[in-house]
Amino acid sequence: MSQTPLKTKKPFFLRFKDERILLILFALMLAFPFVMNLITGSGLNDGITKFWQGQLIIFFIMAVFAMSYDLLIGFGGILSFGHAASFGGGAYTFALLMEHWAPNFIGKYRILIGSLDITEGIVLLIVFLAVVLVSILIGLLFSATSIRLKGAYFAMLTLALGTAMFILVKATDFHEWTGADEGLHGVYVPDWINPTQNRLTIYLISLVFLVVCYLVMKRMVNSPTGRVIIANRENEDRMRMIGYNPVLYRTIAFVSASFFAGLAGALYSIWNTSATPTMVSAVTTVNALIMTILGGMGTLVGPILGAAIMQTISQFFYTWFGARWPLVFGVLFILIVMFLPYGIIGTWRMKRNDIKGGWQKLLRLLSKKEDL
Amino acid sequence: MKPENKKRLMIFIWSLVGVGVVAGLYLYAGKEPFIRTTLSGLTLGSLFFMVAAGLTLIFGLMDVLNFAHGAMFMLGAYMGWQLYTNPTFIFGMLPALLAFSTGIMMTSVIKPYLIRWEISSKWQNFLPKAAYFLALVIGVVAFWGFDILQLANTAMVAATTTTAGNPLAEISAQEPFVQFWYRPLLLLLSGLLVAFASSKPGVKTEFAPLDEMKSKLVLPIVLFGLTILSIIIRESAPVAILLMNGNWRFVISIIVAIAFGFLFGAIVEITLIRPLYVRSFFIVLMTLGLSFVIQELVQLLWDPLAYQMVRPPLFAQPGKAANLMEWLRNGSSTIDVFGVTFPTYRLFVILLGVVMFVFITLLMTKTRLGMIIRAGVQDPQMVEALGINVKRVFTFVFALGVAMAALGGIGAGPFLPIQPAMGEQYQMQGFITVVIGGMGSYVGAFVGAFLLGMGRAFGDYFALKLSLSPAIAEASTVIIMIIVLLIRPQGIFGKKE
Amino acid sequence: MSDHNQNDDILIIDNIHTFIGQFHILEGVSVRVPRGSITVLLGRNGAGKTTTLKSVLGLTPPREGKVIFDGMEIQGKRAFNVANLGIGYVPEHRAIFRALSVMENLKLAERQKGDFNRNADFIFHLFPDLKRLYKLPGNHLSGGQQQMLAVARALVPDNKLLLIDEPSEGLAPILIQQMMDAIRELSQKTTILLVEQNFIMASQLAKRYTIIDDGQSVHDGLMQDLVNDQDLIHQYLGASIKTRKELEKNHETRK
């Protein structure tokens, strides 16, 4: 009785049909610095163009971080409060290696292909491999200690583990290496990706990073493994009865989320050439949580939108409400949890027809008035 | 081997291990450091317990993980400290609060009539919404121009100009009655509107019998009387309180902190948490947002600074007491415990924790309410089927948990810096305590808290000895938790699902 | 069925529809419970008998239809309000409170102070075992004792109606007999709406029956008519063929 599902192979360009809007946005973002440059005429690495590039870079990186968090709570149904450990772990791995190892290595060795000096490239490659390794290890550590637990126990254990990481990063015992409270600043970064000297490069890199991560995560969520992870969220006992091992799939979700978060952390560390304890703290996790809730859990576009809104809010709320702007923000958050629990995208998807109908009604109303 | 015998053997082995560890520590550290570390461990454990007790009760009955518990601990400290140094704030706000609650308490009086009102379903939908909106508008109007910040700011003056023991704060004048009179009146109206909306006019499925109206009127009338009284004593009471003996003032501030915590918890449960029981995942997010808001609010009122609360005179006089009687007579700040000089206030904190444990034990084992709670942990639906209003029990337990956190806060007030972030660390330790002790078990919370407190104290001791930073000792509590969870995933006193 | 007056009914369930989550569990159930006798709900497993009881009580409130208890509409009201009107509930799977002692279990069921002391003699007369186990915690009781406690708990306040869900489930035959005697004696005092899988027990106790199938009430009438109606039994209660055989035997011996 088994029917193999029909799989039609679409032509390459049609496969991106669903991502039309994404492609347009990507193109817009790609063109953004150049357009800004044309309008303001202040140079690509100067003035307001540079400032907005910086804002967008933070947005791109935080969007990836928020998406990786959504992979956990939205798709896996895993409420982890230790996700910043992966983010900060990536950042610290990058910063530590670049600070303490890379300058020595570059000082001692040169790797050449013909006359092309690729030493810095190789160093970056190795460092990023280390980042990947560390973030996967952190994911595995969290999984190994806590993945068997459920619900509240799990949330608390991840919170405790995350806090332990935070405390260790801040501990004065490792001051020489981690810089304790202050963190690592002025980390060595090769000139061609240095955000102050060459912001456009890092802008483009983080933009491409966001798009690639989005596509990979989308593919992952829609893959059979992703389906099992989602099904796990809905009904674990039933999945176990069917013969899947829920713990294994939760671990997969956890490790992959940790992987993306680690990469985002490393990129963030490049962007501000530093790694600080804040990146490991619960505040960072809560930030990602808020972005995800705001945009909509269980959608990948949601966290991106959430990150964009957060970035904007933190820019403008300060000027509107003064130093206590988080108060307004917190009240907003509570209202969202009460009345828009599925976030902006989630609510939109659920009530798409209602909203569209409402718009059409409104338009009809307006057009009638014009007729009169 | 019989399971009971096995259990006994396990208890025996574990107590042997415990005694061995204690003896080892005693021999290693020597007598004096051992006693000192034990005492500070007990102090910490007592504080952890005061946070964890509420957490574990709330979690046990309602499966709610309260991430705002630390913020409520902090709020308790602030409220107690305010009454202690700046009663103007509390007495200035009291009329408004009492007026509003008088209005809300009218619910039980007007509800029987309102639900028998014949109106169409359209109006049934519309009226409550309109009433809520109107109540909000009136509430805003009532507070418009009311200088809360100035009332709170008096404290800052007070904090810097106090003398030890019996400080006399500067009392700035409050709004004169001619300007003030309409505020409580408007808030009474606002509360009445909320009562109107929450009694769901016209909804036939609501239940409220028309009998015994007289007994239902008692509470609103009492509250109304209190409102008028609080308006009258608005100016004089703060002076009276500040002139009072510091010890009595401290007792009053403890009572105020508990009362405030109870009220605040009840309000939070009814308005914010109750609608979310059907989507329990969001309760965690809600409490997270709430803790954020509370912290910001406190920073708005009292600025993001750390304050020092003066110890009550019973714990304030310099000098060392040889025994309990001497301490009580002289009010010495330190006392001699087995040859170790130890601050008396910390002894008081230990006592507070133990008293609270006894209170909870009595409540849970001896009263009908405790019976309901223990039954509700297992099967809330069946409790409801017996004719008990489980939602009200939920509200009560939440309020009780928050009140205990607030008590912990004011208890910690005189020896911790009072600042917006003071609850966070204790919340974290409270979580760990609850996990170690077993979720929902108050005995577990007690044992876990003291285990953790001891672990922390001796961790600090060894960190000092091995010239490590105390941060390592703090992180090591997580290791204790992981070890316990690996041996007993449900916690020490937890029950297997 | 117009063989009895409507005013005699203490409980009328009129065409209720109940949803649990998104699942439509009851799709039109109507039951009448005449005062002072035992009415039994019959039906296969998962037909919606337990949900019917819970809908009466308001634990799973019906979305449509009416529930009239003692002349008062109670659908949609909160469970504790409904219970306080005088409905006792004995849930399936002996849901007693395991953390509480027998005494506490009984005391918890008091609606007014002194309920228990007033009815203690009657309860211990029906279930003498409980007097002996008075101080034991609930999780130390055997299955049968737990079931007795669950029934006893509903007797503490003076209820006008008892909803009893599968009292014979998982009990040894001798205990079933004891339980049957107890329920028969109870029916002298109050009205009982019973859910029972054990057809022998149901047929000997009940005066009237209602058959529920796939969330709908399909048939009702007097029990003495049903025991003779082989086709009906076979159509709706076919799952218990063994019981039917025993029933026939029972009939022969009685004749």
PDB file of C-alpha atoms in Angstrom, chain A residues 128-360:
ATOM      1  CA  PHE A 128      36.279  29.192  12.319  1.00  0.00           C
ATOM      2  CA  LEU A 129      36.695  25.438  12.346  1.00  0.00           C
ATOM      3  CA  ALA A 130      37.531  25.756  16.024  1.00  0.00           C
ATOM      4  CA  VAL A 131      34.447  27.927  16.526  1.00  0.00           C
ATOM      5  CA  VAL A 132      32.270  25.287  14.875  1.00  0.00           C
ATOM      6  CA  LEU A 133      33.867  22.581  16.977  1.00  0.00           C
ATOM      7  CA  VAL A 134      33.434  24.511  20.225  1.00  0.00           C
ATOM      8  CA  SER A 135      29.835  25.448  19.540  1.00  0.00           C
ATOM      9  CA  ILE A 136      28.984  21.851  18.703  1.00  0.00           C
ATOM     10  CA  LEU A 137      30.762  20.750  21.872  1.00  0.00           C
ATOM     11  CA  ILE A 138      28.789  23.244  23.939  1.00  0.00           C
ATOM     12  CA  GLY A 139      25.610  21.962  22.341  1.00  0.00           C
ATOM     13  CA  LEU A 140      26.616  18.407  23.192  1.00  0.00           C
ATOM     14  CA  LEU A 141      27.530  19.374  26.760  1.00  0.00           C
ATOM     15  CA  PHE A 142      24.113  20.954  27.294  1.00  0.00           C
ATOM     16  CA  SER A 143      22.435  17.992  25.643  1.00  0.00           C
ATOM     17  CA  ALA A 144      24.333  15.411  27.626  1.00  0.00           C
ATOM     18  CA  THR A 145      23.465  16.963  30.961  1.00  0.00           C
ATOM     19  CA  SER A 146      19.950  18.135  30.397  1.00  0.00           C
ATOM     20  CA  ILE A 147      18.258  16.821  27.279  1.00  0.00           C
ATOM     21  CA  ARG A 148      16.608  13.917  29.071  1.00  0.00           C
ATOM     22  CA  LEU A 149      14.793  16.262  31.396  1.00  0.00           C
ATOM     23  CA  LYS A 150      11.602  17.949  30.432  1.00  0.00           C
ATOM     24  CA  GLY A 151       9.789  21.213  30.774  1.00  0.00           C
ATOM     25  CA  ALA A 152      10.604  23.215  33.848  1.00  0.00           C
ATOM     26  CA  TYR A 153      13.527  21.043  34.932  1.00  0.00           C
ATOM     27  CA  PHE A 154      15.107  21.491  31.552  1.00  0.00           C
ATOM     28  CA  ALA A 155      14.588  25.253  31.527  1.00  0.00           C
ATOM     29  CA  MET A 156      16.121  25.593  34.971  1.00  0.00           C
ATOM     30  CA  LEU A 157      19.060  23.347  34.258  1.00  0.00           C
ATOM     31  CA  THR A 158      19.944  25.202  31.079  1.00  0.00           C
ATOM     32  CA  LEU A 159      19.585  28.469  32.941  1.00  0.00           C
ATOM     33  CA  ALA A 160      21.910  27.200  35.651  1.00  0.00           C
ATOM     34  CA  LEU A 161      24.463  25.900  33.133  1.00  0.00           C
ATOM     35  CA  GLY A 162      24.316  29.160  31.220  1.00  0.00           C
ATOM     36  CA  THR A 163      24.826  31.109  34.412  1.00  0.00           C
ATOM     37  CA  ALA A 164      27.758  28.891  35.346  1.00  0.00           C
ATOM     38  CA  MET A 165      29.350  29.688  31.977  1.00  0.00           C
ATOM     39  CA  PHE A 166      28.736  33.368  32.551  1.00  0.00           C
ATOM     40  CA  ILE A 167      30.340  33.228  35.986  1.00  0.00           C
ATOM     41  CA  LEU A 168      33.354  31.347  34.674  1.00  0.00           C
ATOM     42  CA  VAL A 169      33.857  33.867  31.904  1.00  0.00           C
ATOM     43  CA  LYS A 170      33.739  36.649  34.478  1.00  0.00           C
ATOM     44  CA  ALA A 171      35.964  34.854  37.000  1.00  0.00           C
ATOM     45  CA  THR A 172      39.093  36.784  37.855  1.00  0.00           C
ATOM     46  CA  ASP A 173      41.127  33.560  37.903  1.00  0.00           C
ATOM     47  CA  PHE A 174      41.350  33.594  34.119  1.00  0.00           C
ATOM     48  CA  HIS A 175      41.943  37.302  33.853  1.00  0.00           C
ATOM     49  CA  GLU A 176      45.073  36.840  31.756  1.00  0.00           C
ATOM     50  CA  TRP A 177      43.154  34.958  29.120  1.00  0.00           C
ATOM     51  CA  THR A 178      39.591  36.223  29.141  1.00  0.00           C
ATOM     52  CA  GLY A 179      39.960  39.666  30.617  1.00  0.00           C
ATOM     53  CA  ALA A 180      37.368  38.805  33.280  1.00  0.00           C
ATOM     54  CA  ASP A 181      34.763  41.562  33.696  1.00  0.00           C
ATOM     55  CA  GLU A 182      35.954  43.692  30.807  1.00  0.00           C
ATOM     56  CA  GLY A 183      36.245  40.863  28.322  1.00  0.00           C
ATOM     57  CA  LEU A 184      38.577  40.898  25.364  1.00  0.00           C
ATOM     58  CA  HIS A 185      38.843  44.115  23.444  1.00  0.00           C
ATOM     59  CA  GLY A 186      40.681  45.158  20.342  1.00  0.00           C
ATOM     60  CA  VAL A 187      40.949  41.603  19.104  1.00  0.00           C
ATOM     61  CA  TYR A 188      43.252  41.191  16.158  1.00  0.00           C
ATOM     62  CA  VAL A 189      41.283  40.947  12.923  1.00  0.00           C
ATOM     63  CA  PRO A 190      42.869  40.895   9.453  1.00  0.00           C
ATOM     64  CA  ASP A 191      42.630  44.235   7.724  1.00  0.00           C
ATOM     65  CA  TRP A 192      40.374  43.128   4.929  1.00  0.00           C
ATOM     66  CA  ILE A 193      37.557  42.244   7.284  1.00  0.00           C
ATOM     67  CA  ASN A 194      38.252  44.884   9.864  1.00  0.00           C
ATOM     68  CA  PRO A 195      34.934  46.655  10.527  1.00  0.00           C
ATOM     69  CA  THR A 196      36.472  50.070  10.963  1.00  0.00           C
ATOM     70  CA  GLN A 197      38.711  49.997   7.925  1.00  0.00           C
ATOM     71  CA  ASN A 198      36.654  47.866   5.622  1.00  0.00           C
ATOM     72  CA  ARG A 199      33.068  47.885   6.735  1.00  0.00           C
ATOM     73  CA  LEU A 200      31.620  46.981   3.356  1.00  0.00           C
ATOM     74  CA  THR A 201      33.321  43.571   3.365  1.00  0.00           C
ATOM     75  CA  ILE A 202      31.939  42.612   6.749  1.00  0.00           C
ATOM     76  CA  TYR A 203      28.567  44.021   5.699  1.00  0.00           C
ATOM     77  CA  LEU A 204      28.451  41.784   2.666  1.00  0.00           C
ATOM     78  CA  ILE A 205      29.774  38.809   4.567  1.00  0.00           C
ATOM     79  CA  SER A 206      27.126  39.063   7.256  1.00  0.00           C
ATOM     80  CA  LEU A 207      24.401  39.621   4.670  1.00  0.00           C
ATOM     81  CA  VAL A 208      25.414  36.497   2.795  1.00  0.00           C
ATOM     82  CA  PHE A 209      25.751  34.710   6.124  1.00  0.00           C
ATOM     83  CA  LEU A 210      22.143  35.568   6.994  1.00  0.00           C
ATOM     84  CA  VAL A 211      20.792  34.446   3.645  1.00  0.00           C
ATOM     85  CA  VAL A 212      22.769  31.210   3.642  1.00  0.00           C
ATOM     86  CA  CYS A 213      21.767  30.420   7.224  1.00  0.00           C
ATOM     87  CA  TYR A 214      18.139  31.131   6.402  1.00  0.00           C
ATOM     88  CA  LEU A 215      18.206  28.804   3.403  1.00  0.00           C
ATOM     89  CA  VAL A 216      20.036  26.062   5.274  1.00  0.00           C
ATOM     90  CA  MET A 217      17.674  26.251   8.237  1.00  0.00           C
ATOM     91  CA  LYS A 218      14.675  26.278   5.953  1.00  0.00           C
ATOM     92  CA  ARG A 219      15.978  23.221   4.207  1.00  0.00           C
ATOM     93  CA  MET A 220      16.649  21.599   7.549  1.00  0.00           C
ATOM     94  CA  VAL A 221      13.198  22.319   8.931  1.00  0.00           C
ATOM     95  CA  ASN A 222      11.584  20.889   5.814  1.00  0.00           C
ATOM     96  CA  SER A 223      13.799  17.811   5.752  1.00  0.00           C
ATOM     97  CA  PRO A 224      12.568  14.507   7.210  1.00  0.00           C
ATOM     98  CA  THR A 225      14.728  15.120  10.278  1.00  0.00           C
ATOM     99  CA  GLY A 226      13.183  18.534  10.749  1.00  0.00           C
ATOM    100  CA  ARG A 227       9.719  17.046  10.442  1.00  0.00           C
ATOM    101  CA  VAL A 228      10.530  14.554  13.173  1.00  0.00           C
ATOM    102  CA  ILE A 229      11.783  17.371  15.391  1.00  0.00           C
ATOM    103  CA  ILE A 230       8.529  19.284  14.878  1.00  0.00           C
ATOM    104  CA  ALA A 231       6.461  16.164  15.468  1.00  0.00           C
ATOM    105  CA  ASN A 232       8.452  15.607  18.642  1.00  0.00           C
ATOM    106  CA  ARG A 233       7.325  18.992  19.853  1.00  0.00           C
ATOM    107  CA  GLU A 234       3.692  18.090  19.241  1.00  0.00           C
ATOM    108  CA  ASN A 235       3.578  14.665  20.815  1.00  0.00           C
ATOM    109  CA  GLU A 236       6.655  12.998  22.121  1.00  0.00           C
ATOM    110  CA  ASP A 237       5.044   9.817  23.388  1.00  0.00           C
ATOM    111  CA  ARG A 238       3.489   9.110  20.041  1.00  0.00           C
ATOM    112  CA  MET A 239       6.827   9.604  18.265  1.00  0.00           C
ATOM    113  CA  ARG A 240       8.426   7.204  20.676  1.00  0.00           C
ATOM    114  CA  MET A 241       5.740   4.642  19.942  1.00  0.00           C
ATOM    115  CA  ILE A 242       6.260   5.035  16.213  1.00  0.00           C
ATOM    116  CA  GLY A 243       9.894   4.202  16.825  1.00  0.00           C
ATOM    117  CA  TYR A 244      11.778   7.482  16.808  1.00  0.00           C
ATOM    118  CA  ASN A 245      14.095   8.329  19.635  1.00  0.00           C
ATOM    119  CA  PRO A 246      12.954  11.726  20.862  1.00  0.00           C
ATOM    120  CA  VAL A 247      16.115  12.337  22.844  1.00  0.00           C
ATOM    121  CA  LEU A 248      18.232  11.851  19.731  1.00  0.00           C
ATOM    122  CA  TYR A 249      16.156  14.296  17.729  1.00  0.00           C
ATOM    123  CA  ARG A 250      16.120  16.841  20.492  1.00  0.00           C
ATOM    124  CA  THR A 251      19.891  16.552  20.616  1.00  0.00           C
ATOM    125  CA  ILE A 252      20.068  17.141  16.875  1.00  0.00           C
ATOM    126  CA  ALA A 253      17.946  20.266  17.224  1.00  0.00           C
ATOM    127  CA  PHE A 254      20.032  21.449  20.121  1.00  0.00           C
ATOM    128  CA  VAL A 255      23.398  20.878  18.475  1.00  0.00           C
ATOM    129  CA  SER A 256      22.408  22.465  15.192  1.00  0.00           C
ATOM    130  CA  ALA A 257      20.977  25.495  16.959  1.00  0.00           C
ATOM    131  CA  SER A 258      24.186  25.736  18.931  1.00  0.00           C
ATOM    132  CA  PHE A 259      26.170  25.513  15.706  1.00  0.00           C
ATOM    133  CA  PHE A 260      24.408  28.472  14.117  1.00  0.00           C
ATOM    134  CA  ALA A 261      24.541  30.473  17.322  1.00  0.00           C
ATOM    135  CA  GLY A 262      28.280  29.860  17.615  1.00  0.00           C
ATOM    136  CA  LEU A 263      28.895  31.090  14.079  1.00  0.00           C
ATOM    137  CA  ALA A 264      26.769  34.168  14.734  1.00  0.00           C
ATOM    138  CA  GLY A 265      28.749  34.784  17.909  1.00  0.00           C
ATOM    139  CA  ALA A 266      32.071  34.570  16.076  1.00  0.00           C
ATOM    140  CA  LEU A 267      30.838  36.982  13.432  1.00  0.00           C
ATOM    141  CA  TYR A 268      29.609  39.343  16.133  1.00  0.00           C
ATOM    142  CA  SER A 269      33.033  39.135  17.660  1.00  0.00           C
ATOM    143  CA  ILE A 270      34.574  40.184  14.345  1.00  0.00           C
ATOM    144  CA  TRP A 271      32.109  43.024  14.053  1.00  0.00           C
ATOM    145  CA  ASN A 272      33.024  44.725  17.306  1.00  0.00           C
ATOM    146  CA  THR A 273      36.495  43.159  17.613  1.00  0.00           C
ATOM    147  CA  SER A 274      35.734  42.122  21.142  1.00  0.00           C
ATOM    148  CA  ALA A 275      34.158  39.438  23.282  1.00  0.00           C
ATOM    149  CA  THR A 276      32.458  40.517  26.502  1.00  0.00           C
ATOM    150  CA  PRO A 277      30.738  38.612  29.315  1.00  0.00           C
ATOM    151  CA  THR A 278      27.421  40.168  28.268  1.00  0.00           C
ATOM    152  CA  MET A 279      27.459  37.937  25.201  1.00  0.00           C
ATOM    153  CA  VAL A 280      27.322  34.874  27.481  1.00  0.00           C
ATOM    154  CA  SER A 281      24.807  36.298  29.932  1.00  0.00           C
ATOM    155  CA  ALA A 282      21.124  35.482  30.186  1.00  0.00           C
ATOM    156  CA  VAL A 283      20.370  38.943  28.808  1.00  0.00           C
ATOM    157  CA  THR A 284      21.539  37.810  25.397  1.00  0.00           C
ATOM    158  CA  THR A 285      19.343  34.716  25.539  1.00  0.00           C
ATOM    159  CA  VAL A 286      16.371  36.779  26.577  1.00  0.00           C
ATOM    160  CA  ASN A 287      17.066  39.140  23.684  1.00  0.00           C
ATOM    161  CA  ALA A 288      16.875  36.264  21.243  1.00  0.00           C
ATOM    162  CA  LEU A 289      13.762  35.022  23.016  1.00  0.00           C
ATOM    163  CA  ILE A 290      12.076  38.388  22.691  1.00  0.00           C
ATOM    164  CA  MET A 291      12.966  38.645  19.012  1.00  0.00           C
ATOM    165  CA  THR A 292      11.546  35.200  18.401  1.00  0.00           C
ATOM    166  CA  ILE A 293       8.329  35.849  20.317  1.00  0.00           C
ATOM    167  CA  LEU A 294       7.908  39.223  18.685  1.00  0.00           C
ATOM    168  CA  GLY A 295       8.242  37.891  15.159  1.00  0.00           C
ATOM    169  CA  GLY A 296       6.525  34.591  15.764  1.00  0.00           C
ATOM    170  CA  MET A 297       7.726  31.252  17.024  1.00  0.00           C
ATOM    171  CA  GLY A 298       7.911  28.380  14.616  1.00  0.00           C
ATOM    172  CA  THR A 299       8.496  30.545  11.596  1.00  0.00           C
ATOM    173  CA  LEU A 300      11.941  31.356  10.298  1.00  0.00           C
ATOM    174  CA  VAL A 301      10.938  34.749   8.933  1.00  0.00           C
ATOM    175  CA  GLY A 302       9.551  35.728  12.334  1.00  0.00           C
ATOM    176  CA  PRO A 303      12.865  35.970  14.186  1.00  0.00           C
ATOM    177  CA  ILE A 304      14.353  38.001  11.328  1.00  0.00           C
ATOM    178  CA  LEU A 305      11.479  40.437  11.565  1.00  0.00           C
ATOM    179  CA  GLY A 306      11.771  40.391  15.347  1.00  0.00           C
ATOM    180  CA  ALA A 307      15.468  41.213  15.133  1.00  0.00           C
ATOM    181  CA  ALA A 308      14.728  44.090  12.776  1.00  0.00           C
ATOM    182  CA  ILE A 309      12.073  45.471  15.134  1.00  0.00           C
ATOM    183  CA  MET A 310      14.318  45.106  18.174  1.00  0.00           C
ATOM    184  CA  GLN A 311      17.151  46.873  16.409  1.00  0.00           C
ATOM    185  CA  THR A 312      14.848  49.731  15.448  1.00  0.00           C
ATOM    186  CA  ILE A 313      13.222  49.914  18.857  1.00  0.00           C
ATOM    187  CA  SER A 314      16.495  50.124  20.708  1.00  0.00           C
ATOM    188  CA  GLN A 315      17.447  52.976  18.381  1.00  0.00           C
ATOM    189  CA  PHE A 316      14.308  55.052  18.713  1.00  0.00           C
ATOM    190  CA  PHE A 317      12.871  54.189  22.126  1.00  0.00           C
ATOM    191  CA  TYR A 318      15.813  55.802  23.813  1.00  0.00           C
ATOM    192  CA  THR A 319      15.138  59.119  22.159  1.00  0.00           C
ATOM    193  CA  TRP A 320      11.402  58.829  22.804  1.00  0.00           C
ATOM    194  CA  PHE A 321      11.295  57.557  26.368  1.00  0.00           C
ATOM    195  CA  GLY A 322      14.710  58.370  27.843  1.00  0.00           C
ATOM    196  CA  ALA A 323      16.876  56.084  29.917  1.00  0.00           C
ATOM    197  CA  ARG A 324      13.951  53.975  31.155  1.00  0.00           C
ATOM    198  CA  TRP A 325      12.850  52.866  27.705  1.00  0.00           C
ATOM    199  CA  PRO A 326      13.084  49.183  28.653  1.00  0.00           C
ATOM    200  CA  LEU A 327      10.043  49.776  30.888  1.00  0.00           C
ATOM    201  CA  VAL A 328       7.903  50.649  27.894  1.00  0.00           C
ATOM    202  CA  PHE A 329       9.419  47.763  26.058  1.00  0.00           C
ATOM    203  CA  GLY A 330       8.708  45.330  28.878  1.00  0.00           C
ATOM    204  CA  VAL A 331       5.069  46.388  29.011  1.00  0.00           C
ATOM    205  CA  LEU A 332       4.879  45.884  25.249  1.00  0.00           C
ATOM    206  CA  PHE A 333       6.375  42.428  25.666  1.00  0.00           C
ATOM    207  CA  ILE A 334       3.784  41.469  28.262  1.00  0.00           C
ATOM    208  CA  LEU A 335       0.999  42.719  26.019  1.00  0.00           C
ATOM    209  CA  ILE A 336       2.379  40.666  23.139  1.00  0.00           C
ATOM    210  CA  VAL A 337       2.540  37.527  25.264  1.00  0.00           C
ATOM    211  CA  MET A 338      -1.040  38.147  26.403  1.00  0.00           C
ATOM    212  CA  PHE A 339      -2.669  39.113  23.149  1.00  0.00           C
ATOM    213  CA  LEU A 340      -0.349  38.133  20.279  1.00  0.00           C
ATOM    214  CA  PRO A 341       1.175  34.879  21.520  1.00  0.00           C
ATOM    215  CA  TYR A 342       2.051  33.705  18.044  1.00  0.00           C
ATOM    216  CA  GLY A 343       3.971  36.839  17.214  1.00  0.00           C
ATOM    217  CA  ILE A 344       3.525  39.062  14.219  1.00  0.00           C
ATOM    218  CA  ILE A 345       4.194  36.500  11.513  1.00  0.00           C
ATOM    219  CA  GLY A 346       2.306  33.738  13.307  1.00  0.00           C
ATOM    220  CA  THR A 347      -0.777  35.877  13.806  1.00  0.00           C
ATOM    221  CA  TRP A 348      -0.549  37.077  10.235  1.00  0.00           C
ATOM    222  CA  ARG A 349      -0.462  33.527   8.957  1.00  0.00           C
ATOM    223  CA  MET A 350      -3.406  32.495  11.095  1.00  0.00           C
ATOM    224  CA  LYS A 351      -5.562  35.471  10.298  1.00  0.00           C
ATOM    225  CA  ARG A 352      -4.244  36.197   6.830  1.00  0.00           C
ATOM    226  CA  ASN A 353      -7.656  35.867   5.244  1.00  0.00           C
ATOM    227  CA  ASP A 354      -9.377  37.952   7.904  1.00  0.00           C
ATOM    228  CA  ILE A 355      -6.819  40.707   7.611  1.00  0.00           C
ATOM    229  CA  LYS A 356      -6.904  40.671   3.830  1.00  0.00           C
ATOM    230  CA  GLY A 357     -10.697  40.717   3.909  1.00  0.00           C
ATOM    231  CA  GLY A 358     -10.588  43.610   6.336  1.00  0.00           C
ATOM    232  CA  TRP A 359      -8.264  45.522   4.054  1.00  0.00           C
ATOM    233  CA  GLN A 360     -10.482  44.909   1.084  1.00  0.00           C
TER     234      GLN A 360
END
